[in-house]
XYZ file of C-alpha atoms in Angstrom:
242
model
C -54.234 -9.228 -105.380
C -54.155 -8.737 -101.579
C -57.005 -10.961 -101.269
C -55.271 -13.642 -103.112
C -52.131 -13.224 -101.098
C -54.173 -13.455 -97.844
C -55.698 -16.688 -99.011
C -52.311 -18.074 -100.161
C -50.901 -17.224 -96.599
C -53.848 -19.066 -94.890
C -53.128 -22.082 -97.146
C -49.393 -21.908 -96.288
C -49.968 -21.754 -92.515
C -52.691 -24.358 -92.537
C -50.881 -26.788 -94.693
C -47.829 -26.352 -92.397
C -49.793 -27.461 -89.396
C -51.294 -30.269 -91.322
C -47.876 -31.473 -92.457
C -46.819 -32.015 -88.792
C -50.031 -33.489 -87.768
C -49.943 -36.092 -90.566
C -46.273 -36.740 -89.858
C -46.930 -37.684 -86.191
C -49.985 -39.722 -87.093
C -48.055 -42.015 -89.400
C -45.253 -42.188 -86.697
C -47.621 -43.492 -84.049
C -50.004 -45.446 -86.276
C -49.413 -49.151 -86.827
C -46.888 -49.535 -89.688
C -48.329 -50.675 -92.949
C -51.935 -50.042 -91.660
C -54.480 -47.973 -93.890
C -54.117 -45.059 -91.413
C -50.235 -45.209 -91.656
C -50.386 -45.177 -95.462
C -53.112 -42.560 -95.824
C -51.555 -40.207 -93.375
C -48.223 -40.507 -95.131
C -49.677 -39.628 -98.420
C -51.463 -36.710 -96.833
C -48.232 -35.650 -95.248
C -46.470 -35.510 -98.546
C -49.413 -33.643 -100.231
C -49.453 -31.042 -97.453
C -45.756 -30.601 -97.724
C -46.018 -29.886 -101.394
C -48.862 -27.312 -100.732
C -46.690 -25.588 -98.087
C -43.742 -25.148 -100.491
C -46.161 -24.247 -103.431
C -47.847 -21.648 -101.283
C -44.443 -20.096 -100.353
C -43.196 -20.039 -104.012
C -46.514 -18.610 -105.112
C -46.167 -15.796 -102.547
C -42.680 -14.981 -103.872
C -43.932 -14.973 -107.516
C -46.885 -12.839 -106.833
C -45.176 -10.332 -104.584
C -41.907 -10.325 -106.430
C -38.916 -8.573 -104.884
C -40.551 -5.143 -105.151
C -42.330 -5.744 -101.805
C -38.845 -6.038 -100.090
C -36.814 -3.600 -102.137
C -37.110 -0.119 -101.080
C -34.045 1.326 -102.398
C -31.910 -0.228 -99.643
C -29.466 -2.971 -100.206
C -27.178 -5.006 -98.018
C -24.390 -2.609 -99.000
C -26.172 0.415 -97.598
C -28.095 -1.231 -94.758
C -26.035 -2.370 -91.658
C -28.939 -4.605 -90.606
C -28.298 -6.571 -93.793
C -24.782 -7.459 -92.742
C -26.113 -8.604 -89.317
C -28.767 -10.619 -90.962
C -26.134 -12.393 -93.128
C -23.953 -12.950 -90.139
C -26.785 -14.510 -88.192
C -27.617 -16.694 -91.116
C -24.130 -17.915 -91.313
C -24.261 -18.542 -87.466
C -27.509 -20.581 -88.023
C -25.847 -22.677 -90.808
C -22.890 -23.522 -88.655
C -25.030 -24.363 -85.611
C -27.151 -26.775 -87.756
C -24.010 -28.248 -89.385
C -22.459 -28.971 -86.052
C -25.636 -30.774 -84.903
C -25.771 -32.795 -88.100
C -22.168 -33.842 -87.590
C -22.827 -34.740 -84.068
C -25.696 -36.938 -85.087
C -23.525 -38.627 -87.645
C -20.732 -39.325 -85.028
C -23.131 -40.494 -82.495
C -24.672 -42.912 -84.894
C -21.304 -44.310 -85.826
C -20.176 -44.538 -82.132
C -23.419 -46.213 -81.103
C -23.055 -49.019 -83.510
C -19.235 -49.259 -83.079
C -18.463 -49.629 -86.692
C -16.380 -47.628 -89.150
C -18.155 -48.901 -92.274
C -21.575 -47.632 -91.277
C -22.577 -45.408 -94.194
C -24.042 -41.967 -93.506
C -27.803 -41.859 -94.063
C -29.047 -40.210 -97.213
C -30.730 -37.530 -95.220
C -27.425 -36.196 -94.074
C -26.440 -35.439 -97.695
C -29.817 -33.822 -98.233
C -29.370 -31.706 -95.152
C -26.091 -30.378 -96.304
C -27.647 -29.606 -99.631
C -30.443 -27.864 -97.798
C -28.019 -25.686 -95.786
C -26.144 -24.700 -98.890
C -29.483 -23.916 -100.628
C -30.601 -21.817 -97.626
C -27.346 -19.806 -97.624
C -27.269 -19.218 -101.414
C -30.983 -18.211 -101.551
C -30.705 -15.937 -98.564
C -27.511 -14.275 -99.810
C -29.449 -13.509 -103.100
C -32.456 -12.013 -101.196
C -30.155 -10.035 -98.847
C -28.449 -8.324 -101.794
C -31.761 -6.885 -102.781
C -33.190 -6.254 -99.313
C -33.257 -8.376 -96.172
C -36.286 -10.536 -96.320
C -36.881 -13.089 -93.519
C -38.839 -16.210 -94.166
C -37.825 -16.839 -97.834
C -34.327 -17.518 -96.413
C -35.731 -20.944 -95.089
C -36.110 -22.194 -98.647
C -33.478 -24.682 -98.145
C -35.469 -26.469 -95.470
C -38.365 -26.902 -97.866
C -35.898 -28.067 -100.603
C -34.717 -30.787 -98.162
C -38.337 -31.935 -97.564
C -39.383 -31.827 -101.075
C -36.297 -33.818 -102.128
C -37.144 -36.455 -99.611
C -40.753 -36.572 -100.615
C -39.795 -36.840 -104.300
C -37.396 -39.738 -103.557
C -40.310 -41.439 -101.818
C -42.325 -40.959 -104.955
C -39.702 -42.549 -107.102
C -39.386 -45.416 -104.596
C -43.011 -46.387 -105.216
C -42.207 -47.318 -108.832
C -39.107 -49.379 -107.785
C -40.930 -52.686 -107.574
C -37.981 -54.890 -108.254
C -35.792 -53.642 -105.498
C -35.007 -55.721 -102.356
C -37.940 -55.309 -99.905
C -35.635 -54.674 -96.932
C -33.732 -52.001 -98.767
C -36.957 -50.463 -100.128
C -38.157 -50.198 -96.503
C -34.956 -48.822 -95.337
C -34.984 -46.176 -98.041
C -38.533 -45.434 -97.151
C -37.632 -44.757 -93.596
C -34.824 -42.498 -94.655
C -36.973 -40.524 -97.060
C -39.635 -39.878 -94.541
C -37.324 -39.081 -91.749
C -35.628 -36.568 -94.011
C -38.900 -34.970 -94.991
C -40.112 -34.783 -91.440
C -36.977 -33.244 -90.143
C -37.008 -30.552 -92.966
C -40.449 -29.418 -92.015
C -39.866 -29.469 -88.364
C -36.790 -27.248 -88.847
C -38.778 -24.829 -90.867
C -41.718 -24.996 -88.556
C -39.641 -24.191 -85.523
C -37.761 -21.428 -87.102
C -40.780 -19.842 -88.698
C -42.836 -20.081 -85.387
C -40.039 -18.587 -83.405
C -39.730 -15.626 -85.872
C -43.226 -14.805 -84.916
C -42.420 -14.307 -81.303
C -38.822 -13.148 -81.164
C -36.402 -11.369 -83.609
C -35.029 -14.482 -85.225
C -32.290 -12.558 -86.904
C -30.829 -11.263 -83.646
C -28.442 -13.421 -81.457
C -31.357 -14.312 -79.213
C -32.233 -16.818 -81.932
C -29.902 -19.272 -80.113
C -32.718 -21.250 -78.134
C -34.808 -22.179 -81.193
C -31.723 -22.937 -83.139
C -30.548 -25.330 -80.334
C -34.043 -26.932 -80.281
C -33.747 -27.479 -84.063
C -30.283 -29.062 -83.650
C -31.677 -31.337 -80.907
C -34.543 -32.476 -83.183
C -32.177 -33.033 -85.972
C -29.704 -34.999 -83.849
C -32.472 -37.292 -82.397
C -33.867 -37.778 -85.901
C -30.512 -38.779 -87.346
C -29.817 -41.290 -84.606
C -33.238 -42.676 -84.660
C -33.269 -43.062 -88.470
C -29.899 -44.864 -88.474
C -30.969 -47.218 -85.731
C -34.161 -48.184 -87.474
C -32.493 -48.491 -90.833
C -29.799 -50.755 -89.440
C -32.387 -52.816 -87.696
C -34.228 -53.330 -90.971
C -31.214 -54.184 -93.057
C -29.531 -56.548 -90.591
C -32.440 -58.059 -88.686
C -33.686 -57.866 -85.018
C -30.332 -58.997 -83.633
C -28.636 -55.866 -85.018
C -30.729 -53.474 -82.914
C -29.637 -55.149 -79.620
């Protein structure tokens, strides 16, 4: 069993790096080119592998690996972990809202709809908090609390899969939705990657986690503003981006 878990861990980590590599290949490659399309598909596949490996680890290990007769009610560290998780959620929420406000202000319009990835991000934060609370009641476990970020990415990837079958939709709106989906998926995995990577070097559940959280917030903010600018340019034509 330990050998299987080790292999699963290697798949999880390797697919995580592959996800980010393929994401940036499709960003810098010529849009619509074979490289762009192929790297985008590999990005989605690697993303599903990351989440699948994470879920497999939880299923194979079960909660027995974390539960040692200590619960959040008898372990003070559990309360601190829950408090820091709430702090992280608030920080991410603030950056999400700041991104939305900047997007509206930049285009100087009140009727600019919020991008779909904002709704997904809110759902992801709620999923993270709910899942982490469930785990903390048993025993504080670290990385599974980031399940919400993976949920965000998988939701965006699944929306992209559904978009492939909507042949009758307006081409501009299809392209705009494609941009939103891929931005949403990319942001999700960047958030998870930064937080998980930080956890390897610092105690992410202490208040010293602020730097990586701020970095995550900046990534989200830039992503939201960029996505809105590109989406608006697609829907309204070149003049709208000026």
